[in-house]
Amino acid sequence: MYPSDIIHALKESKLIVVEGTLYPLLTRLKNAGILDYRWEESKSGPPRKYYKLTQLGEQFLTELRQTWEELTNAVNRTIKE
Amino acid sequence: MNKTVSVNIGGRVFNIEESAFDKLNRYLQTIRSYFEGNESVDEIISDIELRVAELFMERINDQKQVITFSDVDDVITVLGKPEDYIDDDEEVHSSTKRKTGKRVFRDPDNKVLFGVCGGISAYFGWDPIVLRALFALFTIFYGSGIIIYIVLAIIIPKAKTTAEKLQMRGEPVTVDNISKKVSESFDNVQEDIKEFGERNKGTMNSAGDRIGSFISDLFSILGKAIRVILLVFVKILGLALLMAGLAGLVAAIAASFGWHGFMAMHGSDFIGDPSIANILDSTFSSTLQRTLFYMGGVLVYFIPVVAFILLGIRLLFDYKKIPGLVGVVLLILWFAGVGFLTAAGFNSAREFRIETSFTEDVPLELPTSDTLYLDIAQEGSTIYEFRNGFGNNEIYFPDGVTFPGIDSTNIIYMGDVEFTVKMNRRDSLYRLSVTREANGFSQKDAVMHAREAKTVASVEGDSLLIFPYFALEKGALLRNQDVSYELSIPVGKSIHFNPRSESIIYDVPNITNTHDRNMIGKTWYMTAKGLRCKNCPDIDRRLEEMELEEMLKEELERLEENREMMIEEIEEDLERLRDAMEDAKDDELREMRGVVRELENEQRRLQRELEREKRNLQRQIEREFKEFEETFQ
């Protein structure tokens, strides 16, 4: 994944507005071993950093998703009642 | 027309306007400062730079090759303000806190000399004029203001970047604030740049550039070295100030408890308990004066001590928490102290207005023998030693001597007593009188203070014993008291000065003009001319010498007079001769004039005669001519 694509996705879902927020975050996740990156040449500009989830990252994401679903279920149920 | 620079961002070269470059550079620097202390700061920055490069690529094409100010603005909008970079989950680094907090800088926009006062005032939010005035004021104290200023100018860095200027005021460093600040000073800067451009139209060559940069490097190295040296100097200064302050404190504590001989005033000595309280009690008559003086003294003394200690601590330990207001308050208190002292001084000065003295006979049975021995104590007297500011002194207390009407443990002050001698022309007895002096606000007051000086004199056989000090009791006031004895000696009687009496005899008149210290241990008899030494060949010889000297002087004067008279006579003769010469000249002139006049008269007479002769002759000729004509006809 390329950062500006991430930005784009986040912007669409109105989670984030400026790109600046992303870079420290990515670096931190990479340092934590959740992300990995590779350099790729670009036709129109400088080489780009493409990020990808590591195995550990996938695992973490699954956990997060699980937690998230539990949370949303709980919240939804609470709201309905 | 705008100047451009080329920069390498993310491995690509861009031509970018200078102002745009400045903005971008500041932006990146600010972001960097936010992540200061984070180990992956370089990585984050290079990621951002890569993104910037990418965004720039999108903005240039064949028609537009230069990155402009507005391009940079757009990019910053896309990337976000520096504060947006902060990750909420992440703990805020301590360094980030420091960077965003206030710091003291020198303010280059608000300066008179180096902007020290402006910067410090900006830090505290004061009006800089107050601080400047204070510095100017402190210059009075041995130029300490100037020294402190120089030290501060060196240790406080100058606010160079806009971010630093904002930090100086404590405003948050956001891009908005930066650009606001920049546009504020932009007009001025533009002027400066224009001017600089005009001056450097010829453009510098690269060698010149390099030399210039070398020189500026050199100066920055020198500056660093000087800063280090001055830092050491500042530490030493701080230590010295601290030590001085502490020493002052210790001295004050010691003095407040009092020790013997702490004070030595106009040749007299405090004995007993010379504590500050006692000195004050015996100097000032009213509680008001005492309180004013005491408060004034404490303020004037302790404020510099406290200031020294504070400044010392501050310089030594870089402790910057002492608020500047403390200085102002201390200064005001110090001046108040000076005011108190002045008030106490003026108030008590009135009590020294009148100076008076009075003499009375000492009611003592003086010896009737031919020689009186002067001493200050008998052999075997108890000797008390005490210290004063000038070293060790000894007091001879005659055995059993007490000051009349004073408990000896209640004495607060002792002053020197003087003794001298004069001739008694009235009768053939020794007579002793004492003269007391003192100041007061009135004649009566002064006499009262003079009477407070208690003295002791006694007669033992042929000896006159005079205690060398007069004493003031606790409760009496110090008013320049002075005591002197005068012994009248009739012609034919003598006085012997025992060695210890040297401390009291003062200017004893004698016919040999002998100094007091040479009169000691000798007997002196009163002659019709004055005191003369008995059995003193040395002094007698001196007297003969003096007499001879006198004679010679008289002879010399007589000769001088004669000489002057003779000179006068000669001058008179000379004058007379000159007059005579003048007269003679006049006579001769008159004679000659007479001759001339006679000659002129003679000439006129002769002329007249000649005329007459001529006429006679003419008439004769005419007559003869007629006769001749007649005879001829």
XYZ file of C-alpha atoms in Angstrom:
714
model
C 0.000 0.000 0.000
C 1.236 3.447 -0.815
C 0.778 6.147 1.879
C -1.132 8.581 -0.333
C -3.568 5.761 -1.174
C -4.023 5.204 2.537
C -4.621 8.909 2.944
C -7.100 8.836 0.155
C -9.047 6.002 1.739
C -8.968 7.660 5.131
C -10.040 10.997 3.653
C -13.013 9.384 2.007
C -14.157 7.923 5.272
C -13.435 11.317 6.898
C -11.069 9.810 9.439
C -8.130 12.010 8.628
C -7.567 15.268 6.773
C -3.830 15.864 6.477
C -1.121 13.486 5.396
C 1.365 14.615 8.011
C -0.345 12.541 10.693
C 0.349 9.378 8.825
C 4.124 9.331 8.546
C 5.003 9.113 12.228
C 2.265 6.538 12.642
C 3.638 4.348 9.853
C 7.149 4.606 11.210
C 5.934 3.597 14.635
C 4.012 0.572 13.331
C 6.987 -0.441 11.218
C 9.256 -0.204 14.283
C 6.766 -2.350 16.179
C 7.113 -5.010 13.470
C 3.514 -4.738 12.330
C 4.369 -3.172 8.978
C 7.113 -3.746 6.450
C 7.953 -1.738 3.352
C 9.761 -2.022 0.040
C 11.073 0.618 -2.346
C 9.500 0.854 -5.768
C 10.621 3.017 -8.700
C 8.064 5.519 -9.904
C 7.651 6.826 -13.437
C 6.724 10.340 -12.432
C 8.767 10.998 -9.321
C 11.123 9.779 -6.654
C 11.090 6.124 -5.554
C 8.148 5.255 -3.381
C 7.832 3.355 -0.162
C 5.171 0.685 -0.325
C 3.915 -0.629 3.010
C 2.600 -4.117 3.680
C 1.334 -5.933 6.771
C 3.723 -8.524 8.173
C 2.595 -11.866 9.501
C 2.574 -10.368 12.944
C 0.574 -7.463 11.516
C -2.046 -9.811 10.035
C -2.391 -11.540 13.360
C -2.700 -8.194 15.178
C -5.290 -7.010 12.670
C -7.378 -10.128 13.201
C -7.249 -9.539 16.921
C -8.181 -5.915 16.490
C -11.051 -6.784 14.177
C -12.331 -9.305 16.699
C -12.130 -6.778 19.490
C -13.830 -4.225 17.287
C -16.710 -6.539 16.417
C -17.179 -7.429 20.040
C -17.252 -3.782 20.906
C -19.685 -2.784 18.157
C -21.972 -5.701 19.016
C -21.917 -4.702 22.631
C -22.593 -1.070 21.816
C -25.373 -1.898 19.355
C -27.039 -4.198 21.807
C -26.827 -1.582 24.527
C -28.298 1.094 22.242
C -31.185 -1.181 21.146
C -32.189 -1.933 24.709
C 11.347 38.804 -10.785
C 12.230 36.413 -7.978
C 15.483 34.740 -7.174
C 15.398 30.957 -7.218
C 17.544 28.314 -5.625
C 17.859 24.728 -6.600
C 17.317 22.107 -3.920
C 17.573 18.376 -3.702
C 14.433 16.890 -2.223
C 14.088 13.126 -2.113
C 16.790 12.719 -4.762
C 15.161 15.148 -7.229
C 16.330 18.624 -8.127
C 13.805 21.408 -7.943
C 14.057 25.070 -8.760
C 12.339 26.864 -5.975
C 11.780 30.528 -5.209
C 13.914 31.768 -2.363
C 10.979 32.870 -0.212
C 9.235 29.541 -0.872
C 12.400 27.688 0.052
C 12.651 29.617 3.340
C 9.099 28.707 4.167
C 9.580 25.041 3.352
C 12.822 24.907 5.285
C 11.221 26.448 8.350
C 8.331 24.042 8.059
C 10.594 21.012 7.973
C 12.733 22.393 10.811
C 9.660 22.885 12.945
C 8.471 19.362 12.304
C 11.917 18.068 13.124
C 11.883 19.966 16.380
C 8.568 18.288 17.240
C 10.080 14.849 16.897
C 13.330 15.788 18.583
C 14.359 12.851 20.757
C 12.421 10.286 18.741
C 14.951 7.761 17.368
C 13.264 7.571 13.964
C 13.152 11.319 13.421
C 15.404 11.096 10.337
C 13.241 8.422 8.823
C 10.040 10.384 9.395
C 11.567 13.502 7.903
C 12.881 11.680 4.856
C 9.450 10.117 4.323
C 7.894 13.552 4.470
C 10.538 14.935 2.118
C 9.802 12.154 -0.346
C 6.160 13.050 -0.218
C 6.969 16.718 -0.667
C 9.043 15.861 -3.722
C 6.179 13.869 -5.137
C 3.717 16.678 -4.562
C 6.135 19.138 -6.197
C 6.447 16.856 -9.243
C 2.706 17.086 -9.719
C 2.963 20.874 -9.736
C 5.619 21.405 -12.371
C 5.458 20.921 -16.116
C 7.170 22.351 -19.198
C 5.442 25.704 -18.819
C 5.956 25.962 -15.078
C 9.350 24.862 -13.893
C 9.676 26.751 -10.632
C 8.120 25.916 -7.274
C 6.461 29.056 -5.928
C 5.456 30.252 -2.519
C 1.841 29.234 -3.101
C 2.946 25.725 -4.147
C 4.679 25.318 -0.829
C 1.555 26.627 0.881
C -0.558 24.011 -0.911
C 1.836 21.219 -0.006
C 1.784 22.272 3.625
C -2.000 22.274 3.545
C -1.973 18.733 2.217
C 0.584 17.538 4.745
C -0.865 19.411 7.686
C 0.417 21.706 10.399
C 3.361 20.510 12.452
C 1.159 20.026 15.505
C -1.041 17.608 13.478
C 1.916 15.275 13.288
C 1.752 14.600 16.957
C 0.307 11.195 17.459
C -2.282 11.411 20.227
C -1.499 7.967 21.657
C 2.138 8.710 21.774
C 3.559 10.258 24.880
C 4.669 13.782 24.323
C 8.425 13.872 24.488
C 9.998 15.999 27.137
C 12.086 17.651 24.465
C 8.942 18.531 22.578
C 7.670 20.217 25.680
C 10.870 22.202 26.018
C 10.737 23.237 22.401
C 7.215 24.479 22.621
C 7.702 26.130 26.030
C 9.081 29.563 26.743
C 12.767 30.267 26.466
C 14.813 33.361 27.066
C 16.275 34.858 23.915
C 17.741 38.205 23.046
C 15.167 40.131 21.044
C 16.703 41.554 17.854
C 13.473 43.420 16.990
C 13.300 45.306 20.254
C 16.777 46.285 21.231
C 18.908 49.216 22.321
C 22.235 47.377 22.524
C 21.968 43.591 22.259
C 18.308 43.103 23.055
C 18.962 41.527 26.473
C 16.391 43.650 28.290
C 13.918 43.332 25.435
C 14.258 39.543 25.424
C 13.977 39.101 29.179
C 11.009 41.448 29.263
C 9.338 39.518 26.454
C 9.870 36.327 28.467
C 8.158 37.760 31.528
C 5.753 39.948 29.592
C 7.090 43.207 31.052
C 7.692 46.595 29.574
C 11.399 46.514 28.612
C 11.890 50.138 29.727
C 11.685 49.063 33.394
C 14.501 46.571 33.019
C 16.628 49.012 31.027
C 16.209 51.649 33.705
C 17.255 49.097 36.326
C 20.384 48.181 34.416
C 21.244 51.855 34.032
C 20.732 52.289 37.756
C 22.948 49.360 38.714
C 25.739 50.917 36.680
C 26.191 53.286 39.627
C 27.447 50.420 41.766
C 30.937 50.065 40.364
C 29.498 49.488 36.899
C 27.974 46.177 37.957
C 25.032 46.847 35.625
C 27.364 46.927 32.628
C 29.145 43.734 33.673
C 25.887 41.882 34.274
C 24.567 43.119 30.933
C 27.630 41.930 29.045
C 27.494 38.541 30.745
C 23.795 38.173 29.921
C 24.363 39.316 26.335
C 26.869 36.513 25.937
C 25.040 33.668 27.655
C 21.588 34.371 26.247
C 21.282 33.350 22.590
C 19.759 35.683 20.065
C 16.323 34.813 18.675
C 17.286 34.157 15.052
C 14.373 32.247 13.611
C 10.736 33.111 13.782
C 10.128 29.968 15.818
C 12.591 31.209 18.425
C 10.967 34.626 18.480
C 7.640 32.976 19.188
C 9.181 30.800 21.892
C 10.610 33.935 23.463
C 7.063 35.263 23.916
C 5.685 31.867 24.789
C 3.310 31.756 21.802
C 2.791 28.279 20.365
C 4.966 27.548 17.366
C 2.423 26.828 14.670
C 2.763 27.532 11.008
C -0.015 30.086 11.322
C 1.819 31.967 14.009
C 5.059 31.732 12.104
C 3.584 33.109 8.928
C 1.818 35.841 10.877
C 5.104 36.789 12.460
C 6.912 36.596 9.134
C 4.453 38.818 7.353
C 4.746 41.313 10.189
C 8.403 41.789 9.570
C 8.191 41.075 5.881
C 7.984 44.717 4.846
C 11.142 45.600 6.749
C 12.966 42.572 5.426
C 11.952 43.375 1.872
C 13.490 46.820 2.232
C 16.668 45.293 3.587
C 16.895 42.748 0.792
C 16.399 45.394 -1.850
C 19.112 47.519 -0.355
C 21.441 44.553 -0.068
C 20.736 43.678 -3.712
C 21.579 47.195 -4.833
C 24.842 47.101 -2.993
C 25.883 43.727 -4.340
C 24.851 44.264 -7.966
C 28.307 43.190 -9.123
C 27.699 39.830 -7.391
C 30.390 38.171 -5.445
C 32.621 35.636 -7.079
C 32.921 32.211 -5.534
C 36.375 32.820 -4.035
C 35.072 35.890 -2.282
C 32.157 33.834 -1.075
C 34.421 31.198 0.313
C 36.630 33.719 2.073
C 33.525 35.327 3.495
C 32.234 32.030 4.789
C 35.656 31.164 6.198
C 35.769 34.454 8.101
C 32.280 33.956 9.455
C 33.230 30.420 10.542
C 36.328 31.774 12.227
C 34.275 34.312 14.103
C 31.783 31.723 15.205
C 34.629 29.537 16.569
C 36.123 32.542 18.325
C 32.691 33.377 19.679
C 32.322 29.862 21.063
C 35.742 30.035 22.735
C 34.926 33.400 24.276
C 31.607 32.039 25.461
C 33.313 29.145 27.233
C 35.880 31.458 28.860
C 33.155 33.817 29.960
C 31.104 30.959 31.320
C 34.044 29.996 33.536
C 34.398 33.649 34.500
C 30.702 33.827 35.340
C 30.979 30.760 37.571
C 33.961 32.257 39.388
C 32.103 35.532 39.735
C 29.091 33.674 41.089
C 31.242 31.859 43.633
C 32.934 35.116 44.680
C 29.577 36.859 45.073
C 28.224 33.986 47.111
C 31.285 33.915 49.370
C 31.193 37.699 49.836
C 27.524 37.552 50.702
C 28.015 34.742 53.205
C 31.031 36.504 54.742
C 28.893 39.623 55.158
C 26.247 37.547 56.868
C 28.728 35.958 59.283
C 30.296 39.355 60.069
C 26.881 40.816 60.807
C 25.936 37.940 63.104
C 29.248 38.231 64.959
C 28.853 41.995 65.295
C 25.318 41.734 66.589
C 26.576 39.617 69.487
C 29.396 42.055 70.031
C 32.983 41.507 71.032
C 35.486 43.544 72.957
C 37.098 46.375 71.116
C 34.964 45.912 68.022
C 34.655 49.631 67.707
C 37.352 52.244 67.918
C 36.026 55.760 67.666
C 38.137 58.912 67.341
C 41.012 57.533 69.354
C 38.767 56.437 72.177
C 37.745 52.930 72.937
C 34.570 51.203 73.747
C 35.134 48.841 76.572
C 32.681 46.718 78.424
C 30.039 45.548 76.013
C 30.380 47.246 72.604
C 27.339 45.547 71.121
C 25.326 47.295 68.446
C 22.480 47.822 70.892
C 24.783 49.574 73.375
C 26.378 51.724 70.721
C 22.977 52.775 69.436
C 21.711 53.474 72.952
C 24.638 55.713 73.727
C 24.538 57.532 70.373
C 20.884 58.387 69.922
C 18.685 60.117 72.441
C 15.273 58.999 71.172
C 13.772 55.645 70.349
C 12.659 57.062 66.999
C 16.240 57.900 65.979
C 17.443 54.543 67.234
C 14.746 52.666 65.328
C 15.335 54.658 62.138
C 19.072 54.132 62.320
C 18.741 50.475 63.163
C 16.263 49.748 60.372
C 18.226 51.849 57.910
C 21.458 50.126 58.871
C 19.953 46.674 58.567
C 18.430 47.449 55.157
C 21.513 49.144 53.748
C 23.763 46.370 55.010
C 21.719 43.241 54.400
C 20.189 44.013 51.030
C 23.531 43.931 49.188
C 24.398 40.796 51.174
C 21.151 39.114 50.111
C 21.549 40.375 46.540
C 25.087 38.976 46.415
C 23.937 35.604 47.642
C 20.994 35.458 45.207
C 23.111 36.562 42.270
C 25.881 34.182 43.290
C 23.496 31.223 43.434
C 21.984 32.242 40.147
C 25.292 32.526 38.330
C 26.765 29.446 39.948
C 23.878 27.028 39.488
C 22.077 28.557 36.480
C 19.106 28.873 38.764
C 16.755 31.111 36.843
C 13.695 30.906 39.031
C 14.414 34.100 40.987
C 11.769 36.522 39.708
C 13.011 39.915 38.563
C 10.526 41.642 40.818
C 12.668 40.622 43.794
C 15.435 42.884 42.484
C 13.123 45.871 42.192
C 11.761 45.360 45.686
C 15.261 44.966 47.137
C 16.420 48.156 45.429
C 13.467 50.148 46.713
C 14.064 48.811 50.232
C 17.736 49.718 49.991
C 16.921 53.308 49.083
C 14.414 53.391 51.907
C 17.227 52.275 54.207
C 19.458 55.105 52.977
C 16.550 57.461 53.641
C 16.161 56.163 57.205
C 19.862 56.594 57.892
C 19.805 60.139 56.538
C 16.767 61.005 58.614
C 18.353 59.595 61.772
C 21.579 61.465 60.962
C 19.885 64.827 60.421
C 17.730 64.346 63.466
C 20.621 63.590 65.781
C 22.903 66.215 64.187
C 20.735 68.852 65.876
C 21.855 67.470 69.199
C 25.479 68.284 68.373
C 24.733 71.899 67.487
C 26.264 73.639 70.531
C 29.796 72.890 71.646
C 30.781 74.024 75.073
C 33.498 73.623 77.676
C 33.846 74.562 81.310
C 36.705 74.478 83.778
C 36.625 73.794 87.486
C 39.159 73.257 90.214
C 39.761 69.687 91.314
C 39.251 69.523 95.071
C 42.388 67.596 95.939
C 45.004 68.112 98.652
C 47.997 68.474 96.371
C 51.489 67.865 97.807
C 53.273 70.819 99.361
C 56.728 69.430 98.593
C 58.940 70.979 95.878
C 58.436 68.141 93.417
C 55.178 66.537 92.322
C 55.238 63.138 90.641
C 52.712 62.571 87.873
C 51.576 59.004 87.212
C 48.524 57.137 86.036
C 48.732 54.266 88.507
C 50.759 53.089 91.422
C 53.308 50.322 91.233
C 51.581 47.000 91.648
C 48.251 48.133 90.213
C 46.045 45.655 88.472
C 46.433 45.895 84.703
C 43.533 45.100 82.432
C 44.233 44.212 78.877
C 41.777 44.649 76.077
C 41.832 44.599 72.315
C 40.651 47.234 69.970
C 40.866 47.885 66.258
C 44.453 49.078 66.597
C 45.838 46.137 68.586
C 46.456 45.465 72.230
C 45.962 48.162 74.801
C 46.502 48.105 78.523
C 44.529 49.903 81.171
C 46.084 50.518 84.555
C 43.417 50.406 87.181
C 44.667 51.850 90.434
C 43.840 49.392 93.214
C 40.435 50.030 94.618
C 39.695 52.852 92.194
C 36.053 53.402 91.442
C 34.457 56.122 89.405
C 32.400 58.314 91.654
C 28.766 57.450 91.238
C 29.291 54.719 88.616
C 29.074 51.004 89.028
C 32.261 49.870 87.191
C 30.366 47.040 85.566
C 28.000 49.570 84.084
C 30.529 51.539 82.025
C 29.795 51.617 78.311
C 32.389 53.989 76.992
C 35.843 55.261 77.886
C 37.675 58.164 76.326
C 41.239 59.436 76.620
C 42.108 62.053 79.232
C 44.715 64.742 78.516
C 47.091 66.474 80.893
C 49.088 69.672 80.511
C 50.936 72.229 82.625
C 50.914 76.011 83.032
C 52.547 78.571 85.305
C 50.899 79.572 88.579
C 51.419 83.335 88.955
C 48.981 83.829 91.823
C 50.503 81.880 94.709
C 53.163 79.307 95.514
C 50.975 76.194 95.450
C 50.221 73.451 92.949
C 46.723 73.795 91.600
C 44.805 71.316 89.456
C 41.858 72.161 87.239
C 39.858 70.061 84.841
C 38.165 71.189 81.598
C 35.288 69.191 80.162
C 33.939 69.550 76.648
C 30.803 68.205 75.024
C 28.149 68.949 72.394
C 24.446 69.369 72.917
C 21.342 70.971 71.435
C 21.670 73.810 73.939
C 24.309 75.240 76.243
C 22.627 73.575 79.217
C 22.369 70.228 77.447
C 26.027 70.377 76.413
C 27.138 71.156 79.996
C 25.035 68.256 81.222
C 26.686 65.865 78.766
C 30.116 67.217 79.699
C 29.375 66.450 83.345
C 28.520 62.863 82.448
C 32.218 62.223 81.749
C 33.364 60.780 85.062
C 37.015 61.031 86.023
C 39.273 59.743 88.766
C 42.263 61.580 90.240
C 43.954 61.018 93.589
C 47.014 61.979 95.554
C 49.330 59.395 97.127
C 52.176 60.992 99.057
C 53.983 63.231 96.541
C 52.286 61.573 93.583
C 49.324 62.830 91.586
C 47.570 59.825 90.079
C 45.253 60.501 87.182
C 43.207 57.698 85.662
C 43.883 57.923 81.909
C 40.276 57.471 80.842
C 37.022 59.152 81.562
C 33.968 56.937 81.703
C 30.371 57.198 80.542
C 27.749 55.216 82.347
C 25.114 53.180 80.604
C 22.304 55.580 79.748
C 24.624 58.532 79.076
C 24.880 59.812 75.506
C 28.045 60.067 73.432
C 28.337 63.767 72.657
C 31.987 64.304 71.767
C 32.978 64.399 75.423
C 36.550 65.404 76.089
C 38.429 65.838 79.377
C 41.731 67.646 79.980
C 43.608 68.412 83.188
C 45.788 71.433 83.721
C 48.304 71.645 86.553
C 49.410 75.143 87.620
C 52.985 75.132 88.970
C 54.452 78.135 90.814
C 57.930 79.324 89.847
C 60.559 77.284 91.680
C 58.534 74.081 92.065
C 58.928 70.978 89.916
C 57.019 68.158 88.270
C 58.356 64.701 87.485
C 56.718 62.732 84.686
C 56.684 59.036 85.529
C 57.101 56.854 82.412
C 53.509 55.643 82.311
C 52.188 59.202 82.284
C 53.174 59.433 78.623
C 49.686 58.296 77.648
C 48.049 61.366 79.168
C 50.463 64.300 78.787
C 49.661 66.372 75.753
C 51.605 69.310 74.386
C 53.244 70.331 77.697
C 54.797 73.777 77.114
C 58.466 74.226 78.052
C 61.229 76.653 77.238
C 63.359 74.084 75.446
C 60.526 73.160 73.122
C 60.990 69.507 74.049
C 58.517 66.982 72.701
C 56.188 65.249 75.191
C 57.796 61.839 74.773
C 61.223 63.293 75.621
C 59.906 64.886 78.831
C 59.119 61.469 80.303
C 61.235 60.197 83.212
C 62.636 63.692 83.917
C 62.016 66.387 86.490
C 61.051 69.831 85.241
C 61.127 73.031 87.288
C 59.146 76.168 86.658
C 61.231 79.223 85.777
C 59.955 82.701 85.074
C 60.020 81.817 81.387
C 58.390 78.388 81.740
C 59.300 74.764 82.437
C 62.948 73.800 82.334
C 64.522 70.410 82.798
C 66.460 69.714 85.984
C 69.820 67.943 85.597
C 69.410 67.371 81.890
C 72.736 68.214 80.201
C 71.352 67.153 76.860
C 68.334 69.374 77.093
C 70.409 72.209 78.617
C 72.829 71.978 75.779
C 69.887 72.149 73.510
C 68.790 75.263 75.386
C 72.273 76.813 74.968
C 72.183 75.934 71.347
C 68.815 77.554 71.083
C 70.074 80.685 72.825
C 73.135 80.837 70.603
C 70.944 80.334 67.633
C 68.746 83.168 68.829
C 71.783 85.471 69.249
C 73.124 84.629 65.851
C 69.732 85.260 64.372
C 69.560 88.674 66.013
C 73.082 89.561 64.844
C 72.179 88.508 61.370
C 69.076 90.637 61.453
C 71.069 93.654 62.644
C 73.597 93.213 59.852
C 70.817 92.878 57.365
C 69.276 96.100 58.628
C 72.608 97.969 58.321
C 73.094 96.749 54.840
C 69.678 97.967 53.840
C 70.337 101.393 55.342
C 73.596 101.717 53.448
C 71.935 100.763 50.228
C 69.317 103.404 50.861
C 71.966 106.094 51.463
C 73.817 105.245 48.296
C 70.629 105.389 46.350
C 69.828 108.834 47.768
C 73.291 110.186 46.756
C 72.834 108.828 43.330
C 69.497 110.557 43.018
C 71.002 113.869 44.108
C 73.814 113.634 41.548
C 71.341 112.837 38.822
C 69.314 115.947 39.709
C 72.440 118.116 39.735
C 73.386 116.880 36.310
C 69.955 117.707 35.014
C 70.221 121.246 36.486
C 73.639 121.849 34.928
C 72.390 120.879 31.558
C 69.504 123.303 31.856
C 71.821 126.251 32.777
C 74.069 125.688 29.821
C 71.101 125.568 27.488
C 69.776 128.812 28.855
C 73.189 130.499 28.403
C 73.469 129.380 24.859
C 69.987 130.567 24.111
C 70.998 134.021 25.511
C 74.038 134.099 23.232
C 71.906 133.149 20.279
C 69.429 135.860 21.134
C 72.258 138.427 21.497
C 73.701 137.372 18.211
C 70.338 137.726 16.564
C 69.927 141.200 18.080
C 73.372 142.123 16.852
C 72.508 140.869 13.406
C 69.311 142.927 13.312
C 71.230 146.018 14.563
C 73.864 145.555 11.880
C 71.199 145.191 9.248
C 69.492 148.335 10.346
C 72.880 150.166 10.277
C 73.554 148.781 6.872
C 70.194 150.079 5.656
C 70.909 153.477 7.079
C 74.374 153.519 5.492
C 72.832 152.472 2.245
C 70.263 155.259 2.377
C 72.951 157.837 3.380
C 75.112 156.649 0.604
C 72.243 156.877 -1.856
C 71.395 160.363 -0.718
C 75.076 161.310 -0.988
C 75.272 159.833 -4.440
C 72.137 161.663 -5.493
C 73.485 164.850 -4.027
C 76.867 164.442 -5.686
C 75.096 163.514 -8.922
C 73.080 166.756 -8.696
C 76.221 168.721 -7.899
C 77.947 167.080 -10.775
C 75.019 167.840 -13.075
C 74.944 171.431 -11.863
C 78.671 171.810 -12.340
C 78.453 170.142 -15.667
C 75.638 172.408 -16.856
